[in-house]
Amino acid sequence: MISVRGMGKVYRRAHGEVAALDHVDVSIPEGSFTCIQGPSGSGKTTLLLALGGMLRPSSGTVEIQGRDIYAMPPSERTRFRADAVGFVFQLFHLVPYLDVLGNLLLGARGSRSAALGDARELLDRLGLADRGAHRPAELSAGERQRVAVGRALIGRPQLVLADEPTGNLDEENARAVFQHLADYHRGGGTVVCVSHGRDTEAWSERVISLRSGRIEEDGS
Amino acid sequence: MTLLRIILSEMRYRWVSTGLALLGVTVTVALFSVLFSEGRDVQRETRRITRDIGYNLRIISGATDMDGFWAEGFAQETFPEKWIHRLAEVRGLTYNHLIGSLQRRVEVRGRRFVLTGISPEYAPPGKKKPPMRSPVRVGTLELGYEAARHLEVKRGAQLPLLGRTFEVAEILGESGTVDDVRIFGALEDVQGLLDLPGMLNEIQAIDCLCLLPEDDPLTKLREQLTEVLPEARLFQMRKAADARARQRTLVREQHAFLLPVVLLACAGWMGVLLLLNVRQRLEEIGALRALGWSSGRIAGLVLGKALVIGAFGGLIGLLVAAAVTTNAPHIFPSQAEPLGLMLVLGILIGTPLLCAIACLIPAMFAVTQDPAMTLRGDA
């Protein structure tokens, strides 16, 4: 269970302060598939990064399985992120000099041989079995995003946070990415997916709409 | 996936910036090694050359009549030979190559020469060095160029002198000084010939302070002498001493200036290149943070790269330096010795460390970057 209470986030800019989130309260049950929607600048990505322990809120708390992740020491929060969270980004953020297999292994845990086995199995499932030795620059956008999904899933996290994962993809590739996230969800994983369009709705059990840093609608 | 494998993959991928960093380290190490080796040789050569300028300190009896001394070229007054032993026993004395002499004008076959008995060379405790002049064997003489010419003797000839006969062991080359009319003998022989047993009339030495004239070395030297031999008088052959001090100081300071400059330039080059590298990799660092990479592992990416470049650059630089110093004697006339083991080890260990230290700022920059800024697209 993810529990966000009174979360606010203010960015300090040269021209003044910008409130990205304003007193957000939300609970996300374990094993759910939640979509966070809203226009650009509504605070979706800020909320997602805060849920993943990547961005300390200016106020409020984020509890995952009863633990306030921002009360943890940084090293513990890093370990928590490594063990429990997988990220998927709109711009993939793959490491350009590593091949597909190498990128997957960056997110792996445990022994090298086990990780290698997991990575090959994932490549198979993602339809990238013949792309293991290719670098990201040699892949299509859809393939890159599937690698990013694989990298997020290989460590078997409890929570996958996807930030506009299909923003740069055509319909077919977007469907493939959502299918992989849905498969993970069916296996018991929790997915929180941010989108500014409505493409995620069909895959989600719940849609939360954000506007100007506040929850406008919670369709749970 | 090991950190080293990631580092090597990144270096291969960004081969231009890696190549530039490697080139910088290689050039620096080669330059440093050549400068160090060559500088060491130049310093040694300078020491040898400045030593060959000759003695620059003269110690005589305090009772010497200086008019006569300068007119004659040596003191008439004598002092006990034990003075030189006293000087040679003093620890911390800045004089070295102490040599005692007893000189008198003598007439041989109607011509006047300077009979000069010279003692073995002495050194203060802990300052023993190869002698500047080999001693004259007892029972033999060494003749100055003009003396030999006028006396018409050659090496191996027998020469009668003041009632004794000596073997001419050496004919010295033309020196253009009073040495050309000297007849050198062992001190004890000359003391016997002149009936001045156990006596000297001069001690010569080299001042090892090597202070520049503006630092007033003479006062310091005289203070030292007064403590040991208050009855003696010292003066310095200023031009020789100044030339020696200036040349040695110049070479030492050049060496001391150039080497750190080369190292700082290398450190700066590495630091700037890796800082640019880190800026280029902010997105990647953000993604690794999201994957749960710790600050230590992120810093390890940067410092590890610096260590690898330092190790490779150090090795290649050493090979280049070895090739240059051994194959270009026309550029390095002192023909630098092969690089010493300590220098090689120092460079192989020191270069990666220097590179890592130079990259502490880029590593800090990488660690302290807010990954959320990059991942949100704000960076």
GROMACS .gro file of C-alpha atoms in nm, chain B residues 66-220:
model
  155
  286MET     CA    1   9.771   3.989   0.352
  287ASP     CA    2   9.993   4.218   0.138
  288GLY     CA    3  10.248   3.941   0.113
  289PHE     CA    4   9.976   3.683   0.062
  290TRP     CA    5   9.826   3.856  -0.239
  291ALA     CA    6  10.165   3.953  -0.381
  292GLU     CA    7  10.307   3.603  -0.345
  293GLY     CA    8   9.988   3.405  -0.404
  294PHE     CA    9  10.015   3.210  -0.079
  295ALA     CA   10  10.072   3.278   0.291
  296GLN     CA   11  10.416   3.277   0.445
  297GLU     CA   12  10.264   3.206   0.783
  298THR     CA   13  10.200   2.844   0.863
  299PHE     CA   14   9.963   2.671   1.102
  300PRO     CA   15   9.937   2.318   1.239
  301GLU     CA   16   9.814   2.044   1.009
  302LYS     CA   17   9.570   1.936   1.282
  303TRP     CA   18   9.348   2.230   1.183
  304ILE     CA   19   9.230   2.040   0.882
  305HIS     CA   20   9.153   1.737   1.098
  306ARG     CA   21   8.954   1.955   1.337
  307LEU     CA   22   8.753   2.095   1.050
  308ALA     CA   23   8.695   1.747   0.909
  309GLU     CA   24   8.556   1.630   1.240
  310VAL     CA   25   8.285   1.893   1.266
  311ARG     CA   26   7.938   1.758   1.192
  312GLY     CA   27   7.714   1.992   0.995
  313LEU     CA   28   7.995   2.192   0.843
  314THR     CA   29   7.894   2.332   0.506
  315TYR     CA   30   8.247   2.306   0.363
  316ASN     CA   31   8.352   1.999   0.175
  317HIS     CA   32   8.648   1.866  -0.025
  318LEU     CA   33   8.893   2.000   0.235
  319ILE     CA   34   9.252   1.984   0.116
  320GLY     CA   35   9.555   2.116   0.299
  321SER     CA   36   9.865   2.252   0.131
  322LEU     CA   37  10.211   2.379   0.214
  323GLN     CA   38  10.360   2.609  -0.051
  324ARG     CA   39  10.691   2.776  -0.089
  325ARG     CA   40  10.892   2.922  -0.376
  326VAL     CA   41  11.191   2.707  -0.457
  327GLU     CA   42  11.469   2.739  -0.711
  328VAL     CA   43  11.549   2.441  -0.930
  329ARG     CA   44  11.811   2.455  -1.202
  330GLY     CA   45  11.813   2.836  -1.186
  331ARG     CA   46  11.437   2.876  -1.221
  332ARG     CA   47  11.178   2.950  -0.954
  333PHE     CA   48  10.879   2.728  -0.904
  334VAL     CA   49  10.610   2.690  -0.642
  335LEU     CA   50  10.667   2.374  -0.445
  336THR     CA   51  10.327   2.259  -0.322
  337GLY     CA   52  10.266   1.974  -0.086
  338ILE     CA   53   9.908   1.858  -0.084
  339SER     CA   54   9.729   1.647   0.170
  340PRO     CA   55   9.469   1.385   0.095
  341GLU     CA   56   9.117   1.527   0.064
  342TYR     CA   57   8.901   1.529   0.377
  343ALA     CA   58   8.528   1.552   0.417
  344PRO     CA   59   8.316   1.639   0.719
  345PRO     CA   60   8.129   1.341   0.874
  346GLY     CA   61   7.863   1.205   0.642
  347LYS     CA   62   7.974   1.412   0.345
  348LYS     CA   63   8.229   1.180   0.193
  349LYS     CA   64   8.244   1.228  -0.183
  350PRO     CA   65   8.484   1.121  -0.455
  351PRO     CA   66   8.794   1.343  -0.426
  352MET     CA   67   8.833   1.632  -0.668
  353ARG     CA   68   9.203   1.566  -0.696
  354SER     CA   69   9.384   1.239  -0.666
  355PRO     CA   70   9.660   1.253  -0.403
  356VAL     CA   71  10.027   1.263  -0.496
  357ARG     CA   72  10.202   0.943  -0.398
  358VAL     CA   73  10.483   0.976  -0.145
  359GLY     CA   74  10.820   0.983  -0.321
  360THR     CA   75  10.676   1.117  -0.643
  361LEU     CA   76  10.612   1.459  -0.794
  362GLU     CA   77  10.359   1.599  -1.036
  363LEU     CA   78  10.485   1.884  -1.250
  364GLY     CA   79  10.290   2.174  -1.389
  365TYR     CA   80  10.309   2.223  -1.764
  366GLU     CA   81  10.564   2.507  -1.762
  367ALA     CA   82  10.766   2.349  -1.482
  368ALA     CA   83  10.806   2.029  -1.682
  369ARG     CA   84  10.893   2.225  -1.996
  370HIS     CA   85  11.162   2.432  -1.825
  371LEU     CA   86  11.307   2.137  -1.634
  372GLU     CA   87  11.291   1.926  -1.952
  373VAL     CA   88  11.164   1.618  -1.775
  374LYS     CA   89  10.906   1.362  -1.876
  375ARG     CA   90  10.686   1.127  -1.691
  376GLY     CA   91  10.889   0.857  -1.518
  377ALA     CA   92  11.205   1.069  -1.500
  378GLN     CA   93  11.401   1.114  -1.179
  379LEU     CA   94  11.417   1.472  -1.053
  380PRO     CA   95  11.654   1.587  -0.777
  381LEU     CA   96  11.487   1.842  -0.549
  382LEU     CA   97  11.629   2.008  -0.236
  383GLY     CA   98  11.863   1.719  -0.169
  384ARG     CA   99  11.623   1.430  -0.249
  385THR     CA  100  11.537   1.257  -0.573
  386PHE     CA  101  11.177   1.202  -0.676
  387GLU     CA  102  11.008   1.017  -0.959
  388VAL     CA  103  10.800   1.238  -1.188
  389ALA     CA  104  10.468   1.061  -1.174
  390GLU     CA  105  10.266   1.304  -1.386
  391ILE     CA  106  10.303   1.602  -1.616
  392LEU     CA  107   9.993   1.814  -1.584
  393GLY     CA  108   9.821   1.978  -1.879
  394GLU     CA  109   9.846   2.350  -1.939
  395SER     CA  110   9.603   2.520  -1.700
  396GLY     CA  111   9.669   2.888  -1.762
  397THR     CA  112   9.715   2.944  -1.388
  398VAL     CA  113   9.996   2.942  -1.136
  399ASP     CA  114   9.952   2.561  -1.133
  400ASP     CA  115  10.160   2.558  -1.452
  401VAL     CA  116  10.470   2.648  -1.248
  402ARG     CA  117  10.394   2.428  -0.951
  403ILE     CA  118  10.575   2.119  -0.844
  404PHE     CA  119  10.325   1.909  -0.655
  405GLY     CA  120  10.437   1.660  -0.397
  406ALA     CA  121  10.287   1.458  -0.114
  407LEU     CA  122  10.237   1.680   0.188
  408GLU     CA  123  10.469   1.484   0.413
  409ASP     CA  124  10.747   1.492   0.149
  410VAL     CA  125  10.718   1.869   0.109
  411GLN     CA  126  10.699   1.923   0.485
  412GLY     CA  127  11.023   1.726   0.510
  413LEU     CA  128  11.193   1.916   0.226
  414LEU     CA  129  11.095   2.252   0.379
  415ASP     CA  130  11.167   2.139   0.732
  416LEU     CA  131  10.815   2.228   0.838
  417PRO     CA  132  10.686   1.898   0.973
  418GLY     CA  133  10.313   1.893   1.055
  419MET     CA  134  10.257   2.238   0.913
  420LEU     CA  135  10.032   2.385   0.641
  421ASN     CA  136   9.990   2.733   0.509
  422GLU     CA  137   9.648   2.694   0.346
  423ILE     CA  138   9.337   2.485   0.348
  424GLN     CA  139   9.116   2.497   0.042
  425ALA     CA  140   8.756   2.382   0.035
  426ILE     CA  141   8.430   2.408  -0.151
  427ASP     CA  142   8.143   2.592   0.004
  428CYS     CA  143   7.834   2.369  -0.004
  429LEU     CA  144   7.593   2.634   0.115
  430CYS     CA  145   7.546   2.749  -0.243
  431LEU     CA  146   7.383   3.069  -0.128
  432LEU     CA  147   7.337   3.350  -0.374
  433PRO     CA  148   7.552   3.661  -0.311
  434GLU     CA  149   7.248   3.854  -0.188
  435ASP     CA  150   7.210   3.598   0.092
  436ASP     CA  151   7.557   3.688   0.226
  437PRO     CA  152   7.712   3.342   0.240
  438LEU     CA  153   8.049   3.474   0.360
  439THR     CA  154   7.920   3.586   0.698
  440LYS     CA  155   7.762   3.244   0.755
   0.00000   0.00000   0.00000
